[in-house]
Coordinates of C-alpha atoms in Angstrom, one line a residue:
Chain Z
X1 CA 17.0 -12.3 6.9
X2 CA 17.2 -15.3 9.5
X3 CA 15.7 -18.6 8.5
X4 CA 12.3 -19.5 9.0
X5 CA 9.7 -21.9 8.0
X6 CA 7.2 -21.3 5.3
X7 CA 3.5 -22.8 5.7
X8 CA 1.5 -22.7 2.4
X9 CA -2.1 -23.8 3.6
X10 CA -5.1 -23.9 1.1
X11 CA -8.1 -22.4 3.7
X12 CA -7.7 -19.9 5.4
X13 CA -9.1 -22.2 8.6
X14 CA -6.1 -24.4 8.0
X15 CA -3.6 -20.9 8.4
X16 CA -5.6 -20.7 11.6
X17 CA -4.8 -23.3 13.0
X18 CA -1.4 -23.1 12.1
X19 CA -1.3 -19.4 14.2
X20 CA -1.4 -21.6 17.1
X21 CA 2.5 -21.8 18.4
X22 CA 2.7 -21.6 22.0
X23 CA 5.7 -19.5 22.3
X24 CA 7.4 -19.6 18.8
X25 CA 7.4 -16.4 17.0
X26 CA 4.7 -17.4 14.2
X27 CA 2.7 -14.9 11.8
X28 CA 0.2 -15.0 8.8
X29 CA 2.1 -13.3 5.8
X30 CA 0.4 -12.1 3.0
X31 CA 1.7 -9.6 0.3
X32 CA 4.5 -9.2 3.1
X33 CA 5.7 -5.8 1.9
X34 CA 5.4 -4.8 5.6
X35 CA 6.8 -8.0 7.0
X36 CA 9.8 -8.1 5.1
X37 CA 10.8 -4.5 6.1
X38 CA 10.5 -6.0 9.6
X39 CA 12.5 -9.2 8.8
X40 CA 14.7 -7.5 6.9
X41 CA 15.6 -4.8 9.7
X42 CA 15.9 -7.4 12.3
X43 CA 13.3 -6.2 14.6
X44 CA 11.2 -9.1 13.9
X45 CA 12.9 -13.0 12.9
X46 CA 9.9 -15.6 13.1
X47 CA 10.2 -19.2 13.6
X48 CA 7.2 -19.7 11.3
X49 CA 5.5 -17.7 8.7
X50 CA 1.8 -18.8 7.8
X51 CA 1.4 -17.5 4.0
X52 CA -1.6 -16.7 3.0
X53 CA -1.2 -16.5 -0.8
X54 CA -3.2 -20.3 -1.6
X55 CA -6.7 -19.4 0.7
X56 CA -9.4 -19.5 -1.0
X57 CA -10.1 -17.0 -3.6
X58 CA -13.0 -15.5 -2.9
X59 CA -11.1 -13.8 0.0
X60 CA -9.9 -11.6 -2.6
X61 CA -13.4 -10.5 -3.6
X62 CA -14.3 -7.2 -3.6
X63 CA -18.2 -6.6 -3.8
X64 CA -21.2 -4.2 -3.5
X65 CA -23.6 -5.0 -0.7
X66 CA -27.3 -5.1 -1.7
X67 CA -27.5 -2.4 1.1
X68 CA -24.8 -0.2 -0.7
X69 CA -22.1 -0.7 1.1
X70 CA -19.0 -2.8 0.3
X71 CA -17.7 -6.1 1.4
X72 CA -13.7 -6.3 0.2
X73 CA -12.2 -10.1 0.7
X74 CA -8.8 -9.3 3.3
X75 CA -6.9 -10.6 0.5
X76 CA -7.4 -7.7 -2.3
X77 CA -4.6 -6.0 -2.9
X78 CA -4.6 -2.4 -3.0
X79 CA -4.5 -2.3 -6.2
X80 CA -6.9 -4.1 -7.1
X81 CA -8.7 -1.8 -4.6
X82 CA -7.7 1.1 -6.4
X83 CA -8.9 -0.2 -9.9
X84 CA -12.1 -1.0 -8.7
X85 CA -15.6 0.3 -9.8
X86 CA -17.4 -1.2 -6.9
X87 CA -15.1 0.3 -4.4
X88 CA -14.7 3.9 -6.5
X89 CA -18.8 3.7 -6.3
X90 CA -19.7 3.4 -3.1
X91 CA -16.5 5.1 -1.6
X92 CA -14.2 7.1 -3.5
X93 CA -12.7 8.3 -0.6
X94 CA -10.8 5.0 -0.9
X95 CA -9.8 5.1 -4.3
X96 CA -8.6 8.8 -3.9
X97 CA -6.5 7.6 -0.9
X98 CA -4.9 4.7 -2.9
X99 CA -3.5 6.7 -5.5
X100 CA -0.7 8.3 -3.0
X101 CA -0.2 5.1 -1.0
X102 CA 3.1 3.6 -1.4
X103 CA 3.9 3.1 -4.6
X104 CA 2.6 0.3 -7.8
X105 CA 4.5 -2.3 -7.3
X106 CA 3.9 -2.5 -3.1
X107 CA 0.0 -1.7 -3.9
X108 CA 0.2 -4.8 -6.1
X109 CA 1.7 -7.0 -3.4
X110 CA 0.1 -5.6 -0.2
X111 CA -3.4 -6.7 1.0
X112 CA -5.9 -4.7 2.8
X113 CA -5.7 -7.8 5.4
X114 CA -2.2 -6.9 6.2
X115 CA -2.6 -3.4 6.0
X116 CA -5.0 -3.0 8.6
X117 CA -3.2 -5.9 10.8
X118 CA -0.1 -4.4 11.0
X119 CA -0.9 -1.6 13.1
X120 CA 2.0 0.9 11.9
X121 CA 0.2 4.4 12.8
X122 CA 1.6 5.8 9.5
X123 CA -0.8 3.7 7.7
X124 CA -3.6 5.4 5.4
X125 CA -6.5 3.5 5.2
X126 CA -7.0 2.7 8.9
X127 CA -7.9 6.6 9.3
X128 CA -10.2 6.8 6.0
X129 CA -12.3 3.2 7.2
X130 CA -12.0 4.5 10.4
X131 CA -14.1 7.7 9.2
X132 CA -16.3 5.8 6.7
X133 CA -17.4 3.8 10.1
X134 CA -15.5 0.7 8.6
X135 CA -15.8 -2.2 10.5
X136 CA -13.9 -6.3 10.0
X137 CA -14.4 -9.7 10.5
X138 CA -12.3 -12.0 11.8
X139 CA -11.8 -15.6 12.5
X140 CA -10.2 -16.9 15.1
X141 CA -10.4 -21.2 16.5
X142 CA -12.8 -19.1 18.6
X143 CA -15.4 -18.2 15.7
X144 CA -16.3 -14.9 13.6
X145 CA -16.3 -11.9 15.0
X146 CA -16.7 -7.9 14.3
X147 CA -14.7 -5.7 15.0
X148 CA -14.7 -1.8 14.2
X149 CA -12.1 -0.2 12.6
X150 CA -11.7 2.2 14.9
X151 CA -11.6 -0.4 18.3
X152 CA -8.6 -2.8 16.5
X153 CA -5.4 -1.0 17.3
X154 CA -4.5 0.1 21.2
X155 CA -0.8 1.1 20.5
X156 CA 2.0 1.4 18.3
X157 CA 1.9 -1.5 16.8
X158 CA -0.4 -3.1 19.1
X159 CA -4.0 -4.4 17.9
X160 CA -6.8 -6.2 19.7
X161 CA -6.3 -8.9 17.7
X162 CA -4.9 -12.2 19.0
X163 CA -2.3 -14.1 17.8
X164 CA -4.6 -16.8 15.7
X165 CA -7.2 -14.2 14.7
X166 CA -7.2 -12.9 11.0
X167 CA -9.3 -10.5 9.3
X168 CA -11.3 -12.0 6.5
X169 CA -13.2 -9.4 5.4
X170 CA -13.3 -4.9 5.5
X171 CA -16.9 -4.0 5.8
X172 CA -18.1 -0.5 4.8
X173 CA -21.3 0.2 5.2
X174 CA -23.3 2.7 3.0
X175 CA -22.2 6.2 2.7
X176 CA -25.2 7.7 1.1
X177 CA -25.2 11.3 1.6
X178 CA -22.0 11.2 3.6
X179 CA -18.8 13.4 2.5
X180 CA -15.7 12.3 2.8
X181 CA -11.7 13.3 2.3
X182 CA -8.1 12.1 3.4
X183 CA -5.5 14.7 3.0
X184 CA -2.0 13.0 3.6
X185 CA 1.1 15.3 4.1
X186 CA 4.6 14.0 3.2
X187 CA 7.7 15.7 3.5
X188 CA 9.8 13.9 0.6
X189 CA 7.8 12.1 -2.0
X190 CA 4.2 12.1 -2.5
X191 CA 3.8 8.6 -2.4
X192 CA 6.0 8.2 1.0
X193 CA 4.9 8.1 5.1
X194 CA 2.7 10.6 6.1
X195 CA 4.2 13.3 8.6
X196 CA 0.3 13.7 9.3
X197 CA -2.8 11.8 7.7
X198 CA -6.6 13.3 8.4
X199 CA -9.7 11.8 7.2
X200 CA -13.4 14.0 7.7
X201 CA -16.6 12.4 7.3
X202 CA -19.5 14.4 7.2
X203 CA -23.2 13.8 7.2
X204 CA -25.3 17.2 5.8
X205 CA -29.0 18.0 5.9
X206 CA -29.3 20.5 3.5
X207 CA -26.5 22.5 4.2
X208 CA -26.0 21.8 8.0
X209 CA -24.1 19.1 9.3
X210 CA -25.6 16.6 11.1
X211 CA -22.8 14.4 12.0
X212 CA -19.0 14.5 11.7
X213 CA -16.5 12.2 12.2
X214 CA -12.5 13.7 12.2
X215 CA -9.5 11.2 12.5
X216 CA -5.9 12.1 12.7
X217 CA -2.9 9.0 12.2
X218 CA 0.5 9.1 12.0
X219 CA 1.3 11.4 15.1
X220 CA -0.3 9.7 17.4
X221 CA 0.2 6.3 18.9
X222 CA -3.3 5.2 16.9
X223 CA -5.4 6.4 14.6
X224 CA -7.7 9.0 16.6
X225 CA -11.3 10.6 16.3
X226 CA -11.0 13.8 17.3
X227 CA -14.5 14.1 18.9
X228 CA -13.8 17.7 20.4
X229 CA -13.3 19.1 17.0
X230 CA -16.2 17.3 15.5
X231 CA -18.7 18.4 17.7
X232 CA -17.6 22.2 17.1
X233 CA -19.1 21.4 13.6
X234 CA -22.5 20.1 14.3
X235 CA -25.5 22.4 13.2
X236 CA -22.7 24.8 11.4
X237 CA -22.8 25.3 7.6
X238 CA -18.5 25.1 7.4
X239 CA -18.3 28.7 7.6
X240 CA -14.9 30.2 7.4
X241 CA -15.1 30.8 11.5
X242 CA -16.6 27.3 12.3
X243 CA -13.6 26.0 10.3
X244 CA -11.4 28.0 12.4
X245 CA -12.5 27.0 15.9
X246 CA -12.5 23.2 14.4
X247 CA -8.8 23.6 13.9
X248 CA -8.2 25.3 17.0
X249 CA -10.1 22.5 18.7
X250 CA -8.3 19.4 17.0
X251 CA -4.8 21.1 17.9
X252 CA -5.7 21.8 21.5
X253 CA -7.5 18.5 22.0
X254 CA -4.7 15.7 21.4
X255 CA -1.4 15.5 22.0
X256 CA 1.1 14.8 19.2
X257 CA 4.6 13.4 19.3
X258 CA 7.3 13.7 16.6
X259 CA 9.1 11.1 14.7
X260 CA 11.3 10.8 12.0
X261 CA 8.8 12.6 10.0
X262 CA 8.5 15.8 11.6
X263 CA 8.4 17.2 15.1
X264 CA 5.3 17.7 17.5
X265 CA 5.1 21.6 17.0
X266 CA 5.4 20.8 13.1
X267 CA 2.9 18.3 13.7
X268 CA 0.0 20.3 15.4
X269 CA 0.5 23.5 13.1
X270 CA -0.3 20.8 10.0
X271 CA -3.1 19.6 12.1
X272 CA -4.7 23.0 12.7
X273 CA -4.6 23.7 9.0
X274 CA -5.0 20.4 7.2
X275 CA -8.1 19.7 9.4
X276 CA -9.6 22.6 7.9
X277 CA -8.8 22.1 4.4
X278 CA -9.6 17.8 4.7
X279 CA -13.0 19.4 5.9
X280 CA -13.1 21.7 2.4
X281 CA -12.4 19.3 0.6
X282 CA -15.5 16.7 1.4
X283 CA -17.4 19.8 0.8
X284 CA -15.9 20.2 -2.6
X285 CA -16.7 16.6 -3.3
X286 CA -20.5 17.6 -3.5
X287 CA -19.9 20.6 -6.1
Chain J
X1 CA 9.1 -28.7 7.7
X2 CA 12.9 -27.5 6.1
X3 CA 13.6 -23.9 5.6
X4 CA 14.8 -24.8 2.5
X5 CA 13.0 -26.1 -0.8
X6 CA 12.8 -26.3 -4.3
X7 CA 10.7 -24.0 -6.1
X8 CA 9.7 -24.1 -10.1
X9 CA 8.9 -21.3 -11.9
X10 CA 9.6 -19.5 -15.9
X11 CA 12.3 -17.5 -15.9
X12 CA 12.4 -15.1 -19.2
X13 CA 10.8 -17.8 -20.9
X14 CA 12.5 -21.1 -19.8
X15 CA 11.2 -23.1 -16.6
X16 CA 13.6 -23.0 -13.8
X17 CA 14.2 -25.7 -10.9
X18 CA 16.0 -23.7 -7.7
X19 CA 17.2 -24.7 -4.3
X20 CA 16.0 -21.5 -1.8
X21 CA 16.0 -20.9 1.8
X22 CA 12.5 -19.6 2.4
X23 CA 13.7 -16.7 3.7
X24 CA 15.1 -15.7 0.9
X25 CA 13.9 -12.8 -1.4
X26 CA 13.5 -12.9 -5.1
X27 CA 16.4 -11.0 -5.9
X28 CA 18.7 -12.9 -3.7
X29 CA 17.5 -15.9 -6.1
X30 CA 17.6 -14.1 -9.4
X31 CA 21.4 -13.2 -9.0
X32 CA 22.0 -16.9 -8.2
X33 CA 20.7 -17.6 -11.9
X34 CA 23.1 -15.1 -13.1
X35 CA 20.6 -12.1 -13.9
X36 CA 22.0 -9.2 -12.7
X37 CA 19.5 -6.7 -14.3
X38 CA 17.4 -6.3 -10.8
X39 CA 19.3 -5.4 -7.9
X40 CA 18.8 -4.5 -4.1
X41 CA 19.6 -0.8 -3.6
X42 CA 17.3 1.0 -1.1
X43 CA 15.9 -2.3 -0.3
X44 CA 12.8 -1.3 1.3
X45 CA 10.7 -1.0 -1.7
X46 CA 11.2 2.5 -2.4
X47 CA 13.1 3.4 -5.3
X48 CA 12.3 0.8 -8.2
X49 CA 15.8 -1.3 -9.0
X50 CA 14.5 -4.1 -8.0
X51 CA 11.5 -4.5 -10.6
X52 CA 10.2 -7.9 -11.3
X53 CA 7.4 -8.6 -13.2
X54 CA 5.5 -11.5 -11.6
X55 CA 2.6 -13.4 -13.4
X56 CA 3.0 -9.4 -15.4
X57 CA 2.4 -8.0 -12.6
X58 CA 5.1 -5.5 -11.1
X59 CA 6.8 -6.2 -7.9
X60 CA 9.8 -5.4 -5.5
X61 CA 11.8 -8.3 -6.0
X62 CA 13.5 -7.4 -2.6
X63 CA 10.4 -7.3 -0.8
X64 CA 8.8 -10.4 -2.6
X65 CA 9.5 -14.1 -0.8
X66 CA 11.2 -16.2 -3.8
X67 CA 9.1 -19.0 -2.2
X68 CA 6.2 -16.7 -3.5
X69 CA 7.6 -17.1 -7.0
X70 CA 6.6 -21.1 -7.1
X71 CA 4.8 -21.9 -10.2
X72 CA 5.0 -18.1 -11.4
X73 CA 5.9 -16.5 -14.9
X74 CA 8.9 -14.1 -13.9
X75 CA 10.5 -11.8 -16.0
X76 CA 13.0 -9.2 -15.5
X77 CA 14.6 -6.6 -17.8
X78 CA 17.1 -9.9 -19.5
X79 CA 13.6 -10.9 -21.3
X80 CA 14.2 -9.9 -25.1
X81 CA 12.2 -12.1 -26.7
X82 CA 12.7 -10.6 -30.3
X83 CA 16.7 -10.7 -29.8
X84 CA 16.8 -6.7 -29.8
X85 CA 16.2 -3.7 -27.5
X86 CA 11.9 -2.6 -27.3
X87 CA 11.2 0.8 -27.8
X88 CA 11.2 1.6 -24.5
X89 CA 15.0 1.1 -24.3
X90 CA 15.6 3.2 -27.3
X91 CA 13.9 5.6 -26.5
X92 CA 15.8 6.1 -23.2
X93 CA 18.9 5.7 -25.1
X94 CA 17.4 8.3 -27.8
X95 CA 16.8 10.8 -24.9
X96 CA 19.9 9.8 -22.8
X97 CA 17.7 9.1 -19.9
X98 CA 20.8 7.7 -17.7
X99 CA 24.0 8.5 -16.2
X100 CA 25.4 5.7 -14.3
X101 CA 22.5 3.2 -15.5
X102 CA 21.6 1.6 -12.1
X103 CA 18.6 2.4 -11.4
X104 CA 17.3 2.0 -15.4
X105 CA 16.3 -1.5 -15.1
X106 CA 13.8 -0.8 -13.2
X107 CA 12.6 2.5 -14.9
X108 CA 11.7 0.6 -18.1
X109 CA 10.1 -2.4 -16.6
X110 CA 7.7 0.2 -14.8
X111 CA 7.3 2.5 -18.1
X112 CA 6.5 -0.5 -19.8
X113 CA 3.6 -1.1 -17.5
X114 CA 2.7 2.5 -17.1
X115 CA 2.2 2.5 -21.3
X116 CA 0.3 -0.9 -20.7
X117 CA -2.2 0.8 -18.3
X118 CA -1.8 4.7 -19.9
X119 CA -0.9 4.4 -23.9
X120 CA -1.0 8.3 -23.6
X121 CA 0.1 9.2 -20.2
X122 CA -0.1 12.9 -19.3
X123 CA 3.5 14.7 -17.8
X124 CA 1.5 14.2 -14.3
X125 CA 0.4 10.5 -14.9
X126 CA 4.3 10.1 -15.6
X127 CA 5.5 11.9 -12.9
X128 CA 2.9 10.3 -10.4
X129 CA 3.5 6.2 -11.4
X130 CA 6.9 6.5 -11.5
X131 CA 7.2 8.3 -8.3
X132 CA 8.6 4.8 -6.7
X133 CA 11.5 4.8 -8.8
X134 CA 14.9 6.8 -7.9
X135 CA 17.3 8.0 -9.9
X136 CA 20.1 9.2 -7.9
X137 CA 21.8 11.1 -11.2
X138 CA 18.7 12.9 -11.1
X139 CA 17.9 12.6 -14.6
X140 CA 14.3 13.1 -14.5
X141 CA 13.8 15.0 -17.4
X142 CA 15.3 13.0 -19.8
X143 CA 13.2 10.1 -18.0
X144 CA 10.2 11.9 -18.5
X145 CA 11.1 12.6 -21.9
X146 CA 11.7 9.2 -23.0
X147 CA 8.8 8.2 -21.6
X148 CA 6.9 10.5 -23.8
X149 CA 9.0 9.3 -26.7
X150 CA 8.5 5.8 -26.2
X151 CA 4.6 6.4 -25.9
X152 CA 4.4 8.0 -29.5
X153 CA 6.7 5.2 -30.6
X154 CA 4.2 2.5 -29.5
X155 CA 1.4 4.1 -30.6
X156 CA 3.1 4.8 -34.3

């Protein structure tokens, strides 16, 4: 790796303001299992990094909102993400989701912060919070703002977010009632990329469903609600035919591109089938 | 500010004083003291030989800043506080659960944690925490069965 300066700040107000570069390469590092990779490969060589290890600790907080739903400090680490009883409670989706992403020792280094910021498609929680209706706040020299999970990333890569603006905090709000699965598919270890990642979310009245949300990542630019599909499912009770069109209508509604990981047509036949079985398995959650 | 700097930290016990570039990675920084035991193979984090245990906790060493390391408790498989192999290592040696070695570093640094977390670890809780480790000799099965072996030995 090239040389680069290290900034150590104790707030994260003071990182902030240390974002601000004018046209020097800087960026806010935190476990930096992502960054490295980058550095590492070449493909990124900053002038300064901004490390966010010494902020305040209660940005590592993870917490269950009076309302039910969860507030998680950008700083946890997945694994501490993973071992938790708050998150497990009020979304296991999460925890389940964890279990296959990367492996220990990144999960202890990596932060949900940097996870989210980084905007590599590939990445599994950015689908599952974008299903749970996840949303973050960030700061910015401009103030606090929300964001939803689902608005932050625009490309490969690519996120809303502006050079001096870090997330602080993963909202999820309650999911009550709501069903919920992320099936990943790998094509070497369980634990690697996903050739395809699809999270469901379903809201049931009795045994109808009332609303759906379906999001497909890592063969497509962004994560991606498939809005099609979902509205074959509303009123439906998951029948075997209803799951069928639902397939149908993800494949035929997005178009796909290949990558190291597999190719397009690869891609879409996983997405037919895995859509339906992501969708069995938030029903199976409620047996 | 200088892209270099002096960072303190324990090393296997004993405080160290080192000179780094902060660019560099823990590993880079570790071999400079001499320790050998983790080293850089796929060096993306994927396949385990470059297990550090930082503050206890484990860690890529080749994806970890040494900057990061400041004021940190780091141990790597050199620690033998006791003067002699844990059972860990003999069990692998028991069950021959090497060929060429490299990659067994980092195997018993993350068994050791996996029995921390799991005293009694199912085939599939083995199979699924040490997923992030390679072995290139393939020899899984002899892994697995020293792991076993070295969980009935820590519980004896």
């Amino acid at each position: 790796m090239a040389p680069f300066e290290l900034a150590e700040p104790h707030t994260l107000s003071e990182a902030i303001a240390l974002l601000n570069a004018g046209d020097v390469p800087v960026r806010a590092i935190a476990g930096g299992t992502a960054l490295m990779l980058m550095m590492k490969a070449g493909v990124f060589q900053p002038a300064r990094l901004v490390s966010l290890r010494r902020v305040e600790a209660c940005h590592a907080e993870i917490t269950v909102m009076p309302d039910g739903g969860l507030s998680i400090g950008a700083m946890a680490t997945l694994s501490s993400l993973a071992r938790s009883a708050a998150v497990k409670q009020a979304a296991p989706v999460i925890t389940q989701t964890l279990k296959t992403l990367s492996n220990v020792r990144v999960r202890n280094v990596a932060t949900i912060g940097g996870h989210l910021a980084h905007g590599d498609p590939h990445m599994d929680l950015p689908p599952v919070l974008t299903a749970l209706g996840a949303q973050v706040r960030t700061l910015s020299p401009v103030g606090e703002r929300t964001r939803a999970v689902a608005d932050l990333y625009t490309g490969y890569y690519e996120t809303v977010l502006a050079d001096n603006e870090l997330i602080s905090e993963v909202i999820v709000p309650p999911q009550s009632g709501s069903l919920a699965a992320y099936l990943k598919i790998t094509t070497r270890a369980a634990d690697d990329w996903p050739t395809l990642g699809i999270a469901v979310s379903l809201q049931m009245e009795a045994d109808i469903v009332k609303a759906a949300r379906i999001v497909v990542s890592a063969a497509t630019n962004t994560p991606l609600r498939l809005e099609v599909a979902e509205q074959t499912l509303l009123g439906t009770t998951l029948d075997a035919v209803t799951l069928l069109r639902c397939g149908d209508a993800a494949v035929s509604s997005v178009e796909l591109a290949a990558d190291a990981h597999g190719s397009a047509a690869y891609k879409r036949e996983l997405l037919r089938v895995y859509t339906q079985r992501a969708l069995r398995q938030a029903l199976a959650v409620q047996l | 500010m200088s892209a270099t700097r002096t960072i303190h930290f324990t090393l296997n016990g004993d405080p160290v004083t080192a000179q780094i570039g902060t660019h560099q990675h823990l590993v880079e920084v570790l071999q400079a003291q001499g320790l050998t035991g983790a080293r850089e193979s796929c060096a993306q984090g994927l396949c385990g030989c470059c297990t550090v245990l930082v503050n206890d906790v484990a860690v890529s060493g080749c994806l970890y800043l040494a900057a990061f390391a400041d004021g940190a408790d780091v141990r790597t498989i050199e620690y033998a506080p006791a003067g002699k192999l844990d059972v860990v290592q003999e069990a692998f040696i028991e069950c021959g659960a090497f060929q060429c070695g490299y990659c067994t570093p980092g195997f018993i640094l993350m068994t050791r944690q996996l029995l921390d977390a799991h005293p009694d670890p199912s085939e599939d809780d083995i199979r699924h925490y040490l997923s992030g480790n390679l072995c290139r000799c393939a020899a899984y099965p002899e892994i697995i069965k020293a792991v076993k072996l070295a969980a009935v030995k820590r519980r004896g």
